[in-house]
XYZ file of C-alpha atoms in Angstrom:
385
model
C 128.877 50.739 -9.801
C 127.649 48.103 -8.075
C 127.594 47.704 -4.151
C 127.033 44.527 -2.222
C 129.464 45.170 0.649
C 128.000 47.035 3.735
C 128.845 50.642 4.842
C 128.920 51.912 8.265
C 126.428 54.568 8.804
C 126.670 57.682 10.229
C 124.247 59.269 12.246
C 123.776 62.750 10.628
C 122.036 65.874 10.968
C 118.573 64.872 10.244
C 117.201 62.424 13.329
C 113.994 61.594 12.767
C 112.989 60.372 15.868
C 115.463 58.040 18.359
C 114.360 54.232 18.228
C 115.750 51.249 17.171
C 117.705 48.299 16.213
C 118.327 44.995 13.928
C 115.147 43.435 13.648
C 114.819 40.099 15.790
C 111.830 39.427 16.934
C 108.198 39.191 15.149
C 105.259 41.248 17.077
C 103.030 38.289 18.477
C 99.920 39.933 16.880
C 101.517 40.027 13.489
C 99.368 40.846 10.637
C 100.821 41.516 6.869
C 100.340 43.061 3.646
C 100.577 40.786 0.505
C 100.260 36.794 0.840
C 102.530 35.389 -1.031
C 103.028 31.301 -2.027
C 103.968 28.962 -0.059
C 106.085 27.460 -2.182
C 110.335 27.652 -1.291
C 112.027 30.448 -2.943
C 115.715 30.964 -2.718
C 116.901 33.615 -1.006
C 117.084 37.080 -3.248
C 120.256 38.150 -3.859
C 120.587 41.911 -4.733
C 123.459 44.649 -5.037
C 122.781 48.385 -4.980
C 123.850 50.478 -8.377
C 124.545 53.784 -8.112
C 122.706 55.940 -10.764
C 122.956 59.637 -9.687
C 123.916 61.924 -7.088
C 121.543 64.576 -5.869
C 122.062 66.673 -2.503
C 120.390 65.476 0.069
C 117.566 63.703 -1.504
C 114.894 62.855 0.497
C 111.834 61.480 -1.703
C 111.291 60.438 -4.844
C 108.167 59.636 -7.517
C 107.515 57.442 -10.999
C 107.058 60.576 -13.420
C 105.812 60.787 -17.406
C 107.524 59.495 -19.811
C 109.797 56.607 -17.884
C 111.377 59.210 -15.276
C 112.371 59.533 -11.416
C 111.274 62.868 -10.194
C 113.753 63.250 -7.167
C 113.068 65.944 -4.286
C 115.993 67.570 -2.699
C 115.848 68.424 1.049
C 116.757 72.394 0.653
C 113.656 72.794 -2.013
C 114.498 71.461 -5.340
C 113.572 68.994 -7.603
C 114.862 67.064 -10.308
C 114.271 64.313 -13.208
C 116.433 61.347 -13.256
C 116.155 60.362 -16.893
C 118.657 57.429 -17.797
C 122.026 57.948 -16.103
C 121.680 61.711 -15.711
C 119.815 64.182 -13.078
C 118.823 67.371 -14.885
C 118.498 70.761 -13.397
C 115.991 71.845 -11.230
C 112.441 71.460 -12.627
C 111.105 73.470 -9.374
C 112.917 75.198 -6.853
C 111.040 76.557 -3.647
C 114.328 76.870 -1.673
C 113.330 80.666 -0.350
C 109.967 79.025 0.647
C 111.453 76.665 3.209
C 114.156 75.607 5.597
C 116.509 72.745 6.458
C 116.392 73.241 10.089
C 115.426 70.423 12.692
C 113.476 68.270 10.486
C 111.922 70.509 8.107
C 112.436 71.031 4.200
C 110.689 69.634 0.826
C 109.479 66.128 2.342
C 107.472 64.687 0.096
C 106.592 64.432 -3.589
C 103.693 62.729 -5.357
C 102.166 62.648 -8.936
C 98.261 62.051 -9.484
C 96.985 59.144 -11.778
C 98.026 60.096 -15.265
C 100.512 62.487 -13.965
C 98.076 65.438 -14.740
C 99.223 66.901 -11.433
C 102.368 67.300 -9.194
C 101.932 67.614 -5.557
C 104.594 68.676 -3.011
C 104.724 68.574 0.746
C 107.120 70.751 2.551
C 107.395 72.763 5.587
C 107.369 76.733 5.113
C 109.633 79.576 6.165
C 107.448 79.464 9.569
C 107.601 75.597 10.344
C 103.922 74.892 9.185
C 103.372 71.766 7.027
C 102.103 72.530 3.484
C 100.710 70.669 0.465
C 100.825 72.399 -3.000
C 99.217 71.682 -6.400
C 101.041 72.111 -9.708
C 99.331 71.325 -12.902
C 101.109 69.292 -15.443
C 101.481 69.299 -19.396
C 103.076 67.712 -21.506
C 105.098 66.057 -18.500
C 106.192 69.723 -17.273
C 104.998 71.882 -14.270
C 103.156 74.605 -15.565
C 103.932 77.026 -12.217
C 100.949 79.465 -12.702
C 99.132 77.007 -11.624
C 100.339 76.431 -8.245
C 97.444 76.465 -5.561
C 97.775 75.359 -1.794
C 95.909 72.520 -0.732
C 96.200 71.857 2.779
C 98.072 73.322 5.523
C 99.340 72.197 9.317
C 101.143 74.188 11.556
C 103.835 72.715 13.406
C 104.291 73.093 17.383
C 108.140 72.145 17.183
C 110.875 71.438 14.426
C 110.693 67.910 14.347
C 108.133 64.623 13.565
C 106.689 66.651 10.374
C 106.108 63.358 8.562
C 105.634 65.017 5.279
C 105.398 61.739 2.945
C 102.482 61.922 0.421
C 101.080 59.044 -2.171
C 98.025 58.723 -4.084
C 96.177 55.377 -2.898
C 94.669 52.713 -4.971
C 91.560 54.557 -4.291
C 92.684 57.745 -6.558
C 92.985 60.000 -3.225
C 95.663 61.861 -1.621
C 97.098 60.402 1.417
C 99.317 62.827 3.882
C 101.201 61.573 7.001
C 102.051 63.743 9.470
C 103.804 63.518 12.882
C 102.625 63.900 16.210
C 103.894 67.339 16.292
C 107.231 66.858 17.742
C 109.579 67.398 20.873
C 109.414 64.120 22.697
C 106.978 61.549 23.649
C 103.843 63.736 22.481
C 103.632 66.192 24.895
C 100.122 67.479 23.794
C 98.941 63.853 23.031
C 98.258 64.666 19.561
C 98.495 60.733 18.503
C 95.238 59.768 20.250
C 93.325 62.977 19.907
C 90.767 63.008 16.945
C 90.373 67.162 17.138
C 93.832 67.717 15.434
C 95.413 66.459 11.908
C 98.594 65.962 14.077
C 99.757 62.301 14.711
C 97.598 61.144 11.823
C 97.275 59.793 8.063
C 94.983 61.918 6.038
C 93.069 61.136 3.095
C 91.715 63.664 1.090
C 90.364 64.418 -2.674
C 92.318 67.000 -3.810
C 90.351 68.006 -7.238
C 86.885 67.351 -5.734
C 86.424 70.808 -3.845
C 88.124 74.102 -3.024
C 90.916 73.946 -1.755
C 89.822 69.972 -1.391
C 87.131 67.476 -0.774
C 86.664 64.842 1.945
C 85.389 61.351 0.906
C 82.331 60.294 1.722
C 83.439 57.163 3.418
C 86.321 58.763 5.472
C 86.242 56.968 8.610
C 85.382 59.643 11.150
C 83.097 61.958 9.005
C 79.572 61.289 10.854
C 82.065 62.052 14.306
C 81.503 66.028 15.193
C 84.378 65.610 17.510
C 86.774 64.503 15.167
C 88.633 65.789 11.645
C 87.054 64.815 8.982
C 90.185 64.114 6.850
C 91.456 61.836 9.327
C 92.166 58.100 8.035
C 94.493 56.366 10.557
C 95.695 57.788 14.275
C 97.802 56.889 16.753
C 101.209 57.717 14.741
C 104.465 58.898 16.021
C 106.217 59.857 12.974
C 105.263 58.334 9.792
C 107.955 59.079 7.750
C 107.789 57.069 5.282
C 104.264 54.783 4.097
C 103.353 52.855 0.353
C 100.583 50.926 -0.951
C 101.482 47.816 -2.456
C 101.193 48.250 -6.157
C 99.635 45.116 -6.710
C 97.206 44.529 -4.082
C 96.768 47.813 -2.563
C 97.816 47.217 1.115
C 98.891 50.205 3.182
C 102.300 49.679 4.960
C 104.031 52.379 7.178
C 107.626 52.764 9.119
C 106.771 54.656 12.162
C 109.809 55.978 13.511
C 109.874 55.390 17.472
C 110.770 57.217 20.664
C 113.420 55.584 22.401
C 113.081 51.395 22.319
C 110.539 50.250 19.120
C 110.409 51.013 15.639
C 107.397 49.777 13.880
C 106.188 49.061 10.814
C 102.026 49.364 10.459
C 100.062 47.618 7.869
C 96.226 47.671 6.340
C 94.577 45.343 4.002
C 93.448 47.045 0.751
C 89.843 46.111 2.236
C 90.698 48.921 5.149
C 87.703 50.938 5.978
C 89.923 53.002 7.795
C 90.172 54.290 11.476
C 92.938 52.078 12.543
C 94.744 53.202 16.010
C 98.078 52.460 15.874
C 98.448 53.337 19.388
C 101.042 56.128 20.111
C 100.880 57.664 22.710
C 100.007 55.001 24.810
C 102.015 52.116 22.879
C 105.327 52.465 21.439
C 104.962 49.169 19.086
C 103.451 46.530 20.979
C 104.697 47.661 24.587
C 102.807 50.482 26.593
C 104.760 53.646 26.618
C 105.922 55.321 30.100
C 103.328 53.817 31.632
C 100.163 53.916 29.281
C 97.180 51.611 28.859
C 96.564 49.972 25.394
C 93.577 51.597 23.826
C 90.486 48.691 23.082
C 90.998 49.324 19.625
C 94.647 49.177 19.297
C 95.918 47.915 15.878
C 99.835 46.343 17.094
C 102.710 46.849 14.337
C 102.922 44.126 11.947
C 106.736 43.929 12.997
C 108.571 45.381 15.075
C 112.440 45.692 15.979
C 114.185 47.246 19.279
C 117.167 49.012 19.683
C 119.569 46.269 20.693
C 121.822 46.485 17.463
C 122.852 49.698 14.752
C 119.241 50.868 14.273
C 117.755 54.084 15.288
C 114.790 55.164 12.848
C 113.208 53.129 10.654
C 113.143 54.247 6.970
C 109.829 52.622 5.311
C 109.871 51.114 2.155
C 108.051 49.244 -0.732
C 106.690 45.833 -1.420
C 108.740 44.907 -4.283
C 106.624 44.547 -7.629
C 109.640 44.693 -10.165
C 110.811 42.508 -12.701
C 114.667 42.696 -11.883
C 114.510 40.487 -8.971
C 111.966 37.569 -9.143
C 113.223 36.093 -5.777
C 112.464 39.537 -3.773
C 108.909 40.446 -5.262
C 105.914 40.281 -2.980
C 108.840 41.476 -0.101
C 107.986 44.549 1.884
C 111.956 46.128 1.585
C 112.661 48.672 4.048
C 115.446 49.377 5.965
C 116.980 52.134 8.851
C 118.818 55.319 8.841
C 121.090 54.644 11.551
C 122.298 50.959 10.266
C 121.534 51.703 6.662
C 120.908 47.235 6.040
C 118.301 46.776 3.593
C 116.106 44.202 4.658
C 112.653 42.415 3.390
C 109.682 41.060 5.267
C 108.028 37.986 3.560
C 104.345 37.615 4.414
C 102.274 34.694 4.537
C 98.479 34.010 5.255
C 97.763 37.647 7.015
C 101.485 37.067 9.139
C 105.349 37.850 8.904
C 106.677 35.099 8.004
C 110.328 35.698 7.965
C 112.841 39.168 7.942
C 115.155 38.990 5.150
C 118.902 40.425 5.406
C 119.654 41.471 1.918
C 123.124 42.051 2.699
C 123.650 45.446 1.199
C 123.768 49.168 2.646
C 123.055 52.346 1.390
C 124.540 54.584 4.205
C 122.228 56.744 5.746
C 119.041 55.675 3.764
C 116.351 58.271 4.236
C 113.697 57.185 1.707
C 112.844 55.024 -0.606
C 111.424 55.227 -4.443
C 109.122 53.489 -6.817
C 110.305 53.903 -10.285
C 109.265 53.333 -13.334
C 108.357 49.775 -13.869
C 107.847 49.383 -10.181
C 111.458 49.003 -9.632
C 113.109 49.961 -6.479
C 115.531 52.676 -5.701
C 117.286 53.685 -2.319
C 118.025 57.415 -1.618
C 120.593 58.089 0.622
C 121.299 61.362 2.851
C 125.021 61.888 1.667
C 123.875 62.053 -1.955
C 123.573 58.885 -3.651
C 120.567 57.848 -5.647
C 120.456 53.992 -5.985
C 118.493 51.362 -7.895
C 118.224 47.999 -6.638
C 119.067 45.369 -8.742
C 120.093 41.506 -9.025
C 123.337 40.621 -7.499
């Protein structure tokens, strides 16, 4: 069943953080990920094809054999193969809880599908990254090991997204620890993993190794795992599959939602400003850090939006007019939009005129086609209208 009409999104129980609305303005210091052709292109016309129904789907990853693996927040992982979700291939429901913003929050395969990683909060609320070996497309439960843990002082702003970058390293997003307004100042502190994007080599040591070129390895006052900092709740991030650029959807506090960007050539160390800044704006009298990297794009809450859901630069084949654009949404508004980028700047914000409802996440599936996950249970594939 294809959908092209808008639906009204009702704010559900998973409040990823207060923030903003319909995108209306570009950041004055905008940078962009992919530099696309300057030739005029017709607007992309898309539809949402419902391919499955899950129980609170929250993350997805392309798996072996042309499959799409879907994580359900309560702790199960199921495989979409064709048009149906199979029985759970992993079940950790007895090890996590869905109070606050907790649960099974992220999944990722290593390059070559040799290992499978899950990101979840345990029964004490501690963020945990576990690894499983994979053989012939199946998880080997007896190989499970814990790679990294991080205590969380509150039940919100856990982040929890995980992705392997083009460099083969595992990137992990953690929020600032929760509550509101970053009461512990974790966003700007370098002695904590909270409010950060991390970069580790999960197979290079016990339990993991630090890449030698991480930006803070020579700083005794900083955590070696840190790749970037100044993040509030980087709920979803991704890498451009063609160019390697990094894009982060960082959920705002009360006024501004932001999308951050770093080029594939980045050596890390970016400071995205939180909690001195919310987007390009000082937060509660904050002072802009000298090394602040402003968002590539921000939007306020004058419309229906309240919590940015970061997506992917579209690199599939089904919708040629959308190729090279960064597709994202908002949990409260639900409308799919895209950013057009050229010469390192956002040149346009496109309303794709479809809504997935409470859009909680995106997944890049086989063939780099794009899927939308809605909290109510729908799994959509983005297709040409």
